[in-house]
């Protein structure tokens, strides 16, 4: 299938003769045109151009610049990286500067010299492409083992660092976290970062009936039981040289707990019906959303097995305790879904952002994914609103901690900074605006509060 070249230029100009003239003088570039704010936004969504040339005086109010600035704001909101070249009247320095301050790339006074315009567009395009390439390279560098984990929350970042640190060792790791917090993502990341050559194999102990689980784990010899028509290796053997994730380990039946313990002590298995011990080199990762300590007290989980599994315990914070992450993840998922479905990216309306921030997310990241997927199907505007999300009203958070004023202040500051960065999807300039501080002040704040610029941030 041949893909037509994407227009890289949008020309916004209400004077049709002038529009034609500009298009003609820039005929080296694939371009589309628009003559007012609505059509500009529409074309922009449809074609996501890299560069826009824009007249500031647009209908219905050609004599003022209000429509032009509205248009500029909207386009930058749709893509903060777009290069907008503003065409102003003669001697209209004030508006030119205002446009630059808002994020326009450059300005030219009308009447515009065709060569100057062409050169300016050319430079803008080159800058756009360089920046895009740069983002791509940065992403590639970041495609480390935990590249799939999106977070800016300090607690969750600590979790990622811990996983990276223990990865090269042989230590058995226990991942504790509510359902949907990313246990499997982290287990896979642990495997990838471990450089173990074998496979990553996951088995869900809760999903397989007790009588099948043993053969699933240990495998069986031909003729071991009726129906065992050929020798079959189990998951532990399949993971030899790699990593075995025992998901929902809290649901492992007592009889198998004893067998698993023996394996963890001796690192050898015997297939069902087999006579021979097979040595296995596997890194084991347990995961559960259950309270294992409580299960031990109730006699449902072996304490000795717990200590074998819990050489390193990783507590994964629930999404509601990760500051700013719900909105950050939402932006990223919306981008991913849009590219999967080859649709333009749909943004989040202000009230949707508030609803996402207020929700308790009992099902964590998985719930967030599902909510957004459903909302996308239901939404018919070009922004998801709170109503599209269909979230239940949240209960207030109940965790009240220290009242030390300095700590309270820091906590509030960090929360505000993280929230602003999440809302603006990491755009420092806009986050600074939201916070009502200058860009350098925001950098200082981020430094002091140890907030990273873009941790494991997806870009595309
Ligand atoms: N921090 C994150 N960044 C990006 N995607 C994430 C993140 N955390 C989880 N996900 C995604 O959310 C979904 C749920 O994650 P995962 O399956 O790892 O959770 P889990 O804790 O194993 O859940 P369950 O208890 O339901 O098995 C997956 O699609 C995963 O890719
Ligand atoms: Mg899971």
XYZ file of C-alpha atoms and ligand atoms in Angstrom:
492
model
C 0.000 0.000 0.000
C 1.445 3.350 -0.904
C 1.044 5.989 1.745
C 0.410 9.504 0.470
C 2.820 12.106 1.782
C 1.416 13.820 4.854
C 0.933 17.571 4.562
C 3.571 19.177 6.715
C 2.173 22.670 6.420
C -1.123 24.330 7.345
C -1.867 27.787 5.941
C -4.449 29.754 7.927
C -5.537 32.837 5.974
C -9.020 34.253 5.428
C -8.170 36.350 2.396
C -8.590 33.737 -0.306
C -6.419 35.500 -2.854
C -3.609 35.791 -0.354
C -4.175 32.212 0.762
C -3.691 31.058 -2.828
C -0.612 33.175 -3.208
C 1.012 31.805 -0.070
C 0.163 28.251 -1.048
C 1.673 28.839 -4.436
C 4.874 30.361 -3.099
C 5.244 27.427 -0.724
C 4.435 24.754 -3.266
C 7.568 22.828 -2.318
C 5.704 21.710 0.772
C 2.636 19.538 1.038
C 0.072 21.923 2.446
C -3.568 22.270 3.481
C -5.472 25.497 4.043
C -8.006 26.926 6.483
C -9.751 30.281 6.707
C -10.976 30.487 10.288
C -10.337 29.041 13.737
C -12.752 26.151 13.423
C -11.465 24.981 10.061
C -7.854 25.438 11.226
C -8.464 23.200 14.228
C -10.230 20.677 12.054
C -7.399 20.558 9.502
C -4.850 20.442 12.251
C -6.473 17.447 13.875
C -6.830 15.728 10.566
C -3.290 16.261 9.291
C -1.149 17.116 12.348
C 1.137 19.390 10.313
C 4.590 20.285 11.573
C 4.407 23.955 10.588
C 1.542 26.471 10.491
C 1.537 29.924 8.942
C -1.196 32.020 10.418
C -2.806 35.369 9.895
C -3.714 36.970 13.228
C -6.822 38.729 11.933
C -9.343 35.980 11.321
C -13.119 36.063 10.884
C -15.550 36.847 12.344
C -13.380 39.630 13.749
C -10.793 40.371 11.060
C -9.890 43.724 12.481
C -8.801 42.479 15.861
C -6.338 39.772 16.734
C -8.549 37.920 19.195
C -9.451 35.102 16.810
C -5.829 34.722 15.764
C -4.653 34.350 19.320
C -7.472 31.932 20.041
C -6.332 29.877 17.086
C -2.705 29.975 18.181
C -3.628 28.827 21.643
C -5.739 25.956 20.368
C -3.110 24.684 17.962
C -0.404 24.761 20.611
C -2.695 22.950 22.952
C -3.189 20.242 20.339
C 0.543 19.923 19.775
C 2.966 21.974 21.864
C 5.729 21.063 19.411
C 4.120 22.579 16.323
C 5.971 25.523 14.776
C 3.561 28.412 14.208
C 4.692 31.347 12.089
C 2.468 34.341 12.751
C 1.833 36.922 10.022
C 1.212 40.327 11.568
C 0.401 43.768 10.267
C 3.140 46.333 9.744
C 4.368 47.916 12.968
C 2.560 45.394 15.076
C 5.449 44.440 17.254
C 3.347 44.163 20.399
C 1.189 41.392 18.993
C 4.180 39.686 17.425
C 5.885 39.546 20.796
C 2.722 38.387 22.486
C 2.479 35.539 19.978
C 6.075 34.526 20.596
C 5.473 34.604 24.323
C 2.517 32.282 23.844
C 4.703 29.802 22.046
C 4.696 30.834 18.371
C 7.904 29.949 16.562
C 8.416 33.180 14.588
C 6.613 36.191 13.112
C 6.725 37.993 9.784
C 5.181 41.346 8.925
C 2.812 41.550 5.979
C 3.264 41.885 3.056
C 5.552 38.922 3.303
C 8.399 38.406 0.922
C 7.951 34.984 -0.695
C 11.609 33.999 -0.310
C 11.708 35.012 3.342
C 8.538 33.040 3.987
C 9.876 29.979 2.262
C 13.113 30.120 4.190
C 11.319 30.604 7.498
C 9.023 27.644 6.841
C 11.980 25.554 5.788
C 13.883 26.354 8.991
C 10.823 25.689 11.140
C 10.290 22.360 9.459
C 13.893 21.369 9.956
C 13.748 22.331 13.638
C 10.535 20.367 14.076
C 12.072 17.296 12.513
C 15.241 17.601 14.553
C 13.274 17.892 17.754
C 11.165 14.931 16.811
C 14.229 12.879 16.019
C 15.706 13.954 19.305
C 12.630 12.807 21.201
C 12.768 9.504 19.366
C 16.404 8.978 20.264
C 15.746 9.900 23.858
C 12.971 7.359 23.890
C 15.272 4.717 22.455
C 17.835 5.412 25.144
C 15.086 5.078 27.625
C 13.895 1.793 26.281
C 15.507 0.178 29.189
C 13.867 -2.725 30.890
C 11.349 -0.574 32.691
C 10.609 1.650 29.720
C 7.016 0.472 29.694
C 6.402 1.749 33.197
C 5.048 5.265 33.028
C 5.323 7.235 36.222
C 6.500 10.480 37.674
C 5.593 9.608 41.227
C 8.597 9.453 43.563
C 7.306 6.331 45.343
C 6.785 4.445 42.110
C 10.133 5.643 40.787
C 11.749 4.183 43.884
C 10.037 0.895 43.062
C 11.469 0.986 39.520
C 14.960 1.727 40.785
C 14.699 -1.119 43.267
C 13.633 -3.530 40.545
C 16.544 -2.425 38.361
C 18.930 -2.865 41.245
C 17.931 -6.390 42.208
C 17.513 -7.541 38.597
C 21.064 -8.828 38.030
C 21.056 -10.853 41.278
C 19.459 -14.261 41.733
C 17.317 -13.093 44.631
C 13.740 -14.274 44.718
C 11.429 -11.279 44.546
C 7.949 -10.851 45.932
C 5.802 -8.188 44.286
C 2.962 -6.959 46.470
C 0.297 -4.698 45.096
C -3.385 -4.317 44.483
C -4.885 -5.712 41.349
C -3.911 -3.737 38.249
C -0.946 -1.908 39.804
C 1.519 -3.327 37.286
C 2.869 -6.474 38.924
C 3.256 -8.261 35.628
C 4.835 -5.249 33.929
C 7.389 -5.051 36.723
C 8.074 -8.790 36.695
C 8.708 -8.641 32.963
C 10.896 -5.563 33.491
C 12.842 -7.415 36.164
C 13.462 -10.234 33.724
C 14.507 -7.920 30.896
C 16.893 -6.051 33.181
C 18.352 -9.290 34.520
C 19.907 -10.228 31.171
C 18.981 -13.831 31.890
C 19.034 -15.650 28.589
C 16.047 -17.940 29.133
C 12.398 -17.046 28.821
C 10.015 -15.097 30.995
C 7.220 -17.480 31.922
C 4.205 -16.443 33.977
C 1.664 -18.733 35.544
C -1.453 -17.607 37.349
C -1.889 -19.851 40.353
C -5.463 -18.671 40.919
C -6.678 -19.393 37.399
C -5.758 -23.074 37.202
C -7.666 -25.781 39.113
C -5.694 -27.380 41.932
C -5.527 -30.823 40.289
C -4.008 -29.394 37.093
C -1.692 -26.887 38.683
C 0.884 -29.441 39.757
C 1.369 -30.857 36.257
C 1.286 -27.349 34.844
C 4.174 -26.385 37.144
C 6.258 -29.540 37.219
C 5.307 -31.332 33.982
C 4.733 -35.084 33.669
C 6.140 -38.210 32.058
C 4.262 -40.208 29.478
C 1.938 -42.631 31.213
C 2.080 -40.836 34.555
C -1.727 -40.773 34.635
C -4.579 -41.527 32.297
C -4.409 -39.076 29.473
C -0.680 -38.487 29.821
C 0.022 -39.651 26.301
C 3.337 -37.898 25.985
C 5.992 -36.440 28.217
C 5.286 -32.769 28.840
C 7.520 -30.201 30.476
C 6.057 -27.873 33.081
C 6.352 -24.104 33.429
C 9.296 -24.323 35.825
C 11.297 -26.286 33.283
C 10.200 -24.009 30.436
C 11.595 -21.067 32.380
C 14.994 -22.760 32.837
C 17.655 -20.107 32.397
C 15.020 -17.390 32.624
C 12.417 -16.057 35.030
C 9.319 -17.724 36.421
C 6.530 -15.476 37.614
C 4.162 -17.132 40.053
C 1.213 -14.783 39.861
C -1.421 -14.830 42.616
C 0.935 -16.900 44.725
C -1.382 -16.296 47.675
C -3.833 -18.676 46.021
C -1.396 -21.577 45.815
C -2.994 -24.617 47.483
C -1.258 -25.960 50.617
C -0.228 -29.216 48.945
C 1.636 -27.329 46.251
C 3.129 -24.870 48.708
C 5.147 -27.767 50.153
C 6.306 -28.837 46.702
C 7.232 -25.344 45.680
C 9.183 -24.868 48.895
C 11.152 -28.029 48.165
C 11.940 -26.757 44.700
C 13.073 -23.382 46.010
C 15.378 -25.100 48.505
C 16.864 -27.681 46.185
C 16.432 -26.054 42.784
C 15.541 -29.433 41.335
C 12.266 -30.803 40.053
C 10.878 -34.212 39.306
C 8.196 -34.429 36.641
C 5.038 -36.236 37.764
C 5.626 -39.938 37.229
C 9.326 -39.313 36.678
C 12.236 -40.783 38.548
C 14.914 -38.438 37.645
C 15.718 -35.122 39.265
C 16.267 -32.278 36.886
C 18.327 -29.282 37.987
C 16.731 -25.976 37.045
C 18.265 -22.528 37.066
C 15.390 -20.120 37.333
C 14.768 -16.751 38.929
C 11.453 -16.843 40.763
C 9.176 -13.835 41.131
C 6.065 -14.186 43.252
C 3.212 -11.720 43.034
C -0.004 -11.271 44.928
C -2.624 -8.735 45.925
C -3.362 -10.731 49.079
C -2.092 -9.995 52.549
C 0.286 -12.942 52.979
C 1.079 -12.134 56.618
C -2.604 -12.426 57.437
C -2.848 -15.644 55.471
C 0.053 -17.026 57.490
C -1.754 -16.151 60.728
C -4.852 -17.881 59.455
C -2.825 -20.942 58.552
C -3.463 -20.624 54.829
C 0.075 -19.826 53.753
C 3.288 -21.458 54.901
C 5.563 -19.130 56.772
C 8.701 -20.951 55.605
C 7.605 -20.562 51.987
C 6.947 -16.882 52.601
C 10.513 -16.315 53.760
C 11.913 -18.213 50.795
C 9.896 -16.049 48.419
C 10.376 -12.778 50.211
C 14.122 -12.351 49.827
C 13.296 -8.989 48.320
C 9.831 -7.529 48.845
C 8.602 -4.818 46.514
C 5.529 -2.899 47.632
C 3.821 -1.343 44.626
C 1.800 1.741 45.556
C -1.812 1.849 44.379
C -2.533 4.366 41.633
C -4.490 6.692 43.959
C -1.320 7.249 46.004
C 0.825 8.110 42.978
C 0.701 11.856 42.614
C -0.210 12.974 39.111
C 0.193 9.542 37.555
C -3.457 8.919 36.696
C -3.592 11.929 34.370
C -0.095 11.273 33.034
C -1.057 7.692 32.187
C -4.327 8.903 30.645
C -2.502 11.176 28.192
C -0.178 8.378 27.294
C -2.906 5.765 26.851
C -4.980 8.127 24.709
C -1.971 8.649 22.473
C -1.360 4.922 22.279
C -4.996 4.041 21.537
C -5.137 6.744 18.864
C -2.072 5.408 17.116
C -3.307 1.820 17.413
C -6.608 2.777 15.861
C -5.019 5.231 13.423
C -7.174 8.047 14.695
C -6.225 11.548 15.711
C -5.406 11.931 19.379
C -8.364 12.857 21.539
C -7.539 15.144 24.439
C -8.942 15.430 27.940
C -11.319 18.227 28.826
C -10.699 20.135 32.039
C -13.571 18.425 33.872
C -12.299 15.004 32.783
C -8.901 15.779 34.264
C -10.539 16.739 37.553
C -12.634 13.577 37.536
C -9.559 11.429 36.912
C -7.664 13.161 39.701
C -10.530 12.735 42.131
C -11.298 9.083 41.402
C -9.921 6.444 43.797
C -9.068 3.889 41.069
C -9.724 0.684 43.025
C -8.777 -1.293 39.901
C -5.659 0.841 39.396
C -3.959 1.136 36.005
C -6.014 -1.637 34.479
C -9.234 0.140 35.468
C -7.895 3.401 34.035
C -7.128 1.682 30.739
C -10.600 0.202 30.572
C -12.323 3.467 31.449
C -10.445 5.333 28.722
C -11.061 2.649 26.128
C -14.773 2.718 26.825
C -14.878 6.510 26.904
C -13.160 6.687 23.530
C -15.815 4.511 21.994
C -18.601 6.580 23.526
C -17.118 10.036 22.923
C -18.272 11.958 19.915
C -16.556 15.302 20.468
C -12.872 15.857 20.044
C -12.223 15.924 23.772
C -13.152 13.403 26.413
C -15.357 14.993 29.019
C -16.059 13.887 32.576
C -19.387 12.453 31.466
C -17.716 10.219 28.872
C -15.616 8.670 31.635
C -18.644 7.636 33.711
C -16.682 7.656 36.942
C -18.377 7.222 40.262
C -18.029 10.090 42.712
C -14.912 9.608 44.792
C -14.764 9.293 48.551
C -12.376 11.674 50.240
C -8.913 10.351 50.951
C -8.500 9.264 54.558
C -4.743 9.151 55.012
C -3.778 12.053 57.223
C -0.119 12.125 58.091
C 2.316 14.544 59.657
C 1.218 18.087 60.439
C 4.732 19.511 60.594
C 4.235 22.725 58.655
C 7.419 22.475 56.637
C 6.521 18.952 55.585
C 2.958 19.934 54.833
C 4.209 22.773 52.670
C 6.649 20.555 50.820
C 4.032 17.911 50.307
C 1.626 20.467 48.910
C 4.290 21.951 46.654
C 5.384 18.623 45.322
C 1.771 17.634 44.747
C 1.075 20.842 42.836
C 4.216 20.512 40.707
C 3.539 16.878 39.874
C -0.089 17.603 39.117
C 0.803 20.495 36.830
C 3.396 18.411 34.989
C 0.917 15.596 34.587
C -1.854 17.865 33.343
C 0.377 19.459 30.745
C 1.917 16.140 29.845
C 5.355 17.285 30.901
C 5.347 20.659 29.148
C 7.467 22.810 31.471
C 6.360 26.152 30.054
C 2.677 25.370 30.439
C 3.159 23.730 33.819
C 4.921 26.901 34.996
C 1.967 28.943 33.747
C -0.480 26.749 35.615
C 1.534 27.165 38.795
C 1.886 30.885 38.268
C 5.684 30.811 38.420
C 8.426 31.409 35.884
C 10.125 28.591 34.096
C 13.410 28.918 36.037
C 11.458 28.930 39.302
C 9.752 25.722 38.282
C 13.120 24.139 37.497
C 14.375 25.221 40.926
C 11.296 23.791 42.562
C 11.684 20.515 40.702
C 15.269 20.377 41.795
C 14.516 21.048 45.403
C 11.560 18.671 45.546
C 13.453 16.092 43.527
C 10.853 15.901 40.810
C 12.262 14.451 37.611
C 11.611 16.117 34.252
C 10.433 13.150 32.269
C 10.832 9.815 33.902
C 10.013 6.919 31.640
C 7.898 9.189 29.574
C 6.522 7.935 26.311
C 6.683 10.232 23.399
C 5.172 10.079 20.007
N 3.078 2.313 35.223
C 2.512 1.800 34.120
N 2.746 2.353 32.928
C 2.156 1.882 31.820
N 1.331 0.845 31.794
C 1.054 0.238 32.949
C 1.647 0.670 34.169
N 1.202 -0.119 35.148
C 0.377 -0.997 34.577
N 0.262 -0.806 33.255
C -0.624 -1.533 32.332
O -1.806 -1.795 33.062
C -2.275 -3.101 32.864
C -2.285 -3.854 34.174
O -0.957 -4.096 34.592
P -0.489 -5.537 35.128
O -1.138 -6.630 34.378
O 0.999 -5.525 35.186
O -1.068 -5.434 36.584
P -1.182 -6.558 37.694
O -0.782 -5.906 38.965
O -0.450 -7.764 37.259
O -2.746 -6.766 37.691
P -3.601 -8.041 38.158
O -3.511 -8.073 39.641
O -4.947 -7.649 37.653
O -3.001 -9.224 37.486
C -1.378 -3.701 31.826
O -1.963 -3.535 30.571
C -0.107 -2.883 31.933
O 0.569 -2.842 30.709
Mg -1.216 -9.686 36.868
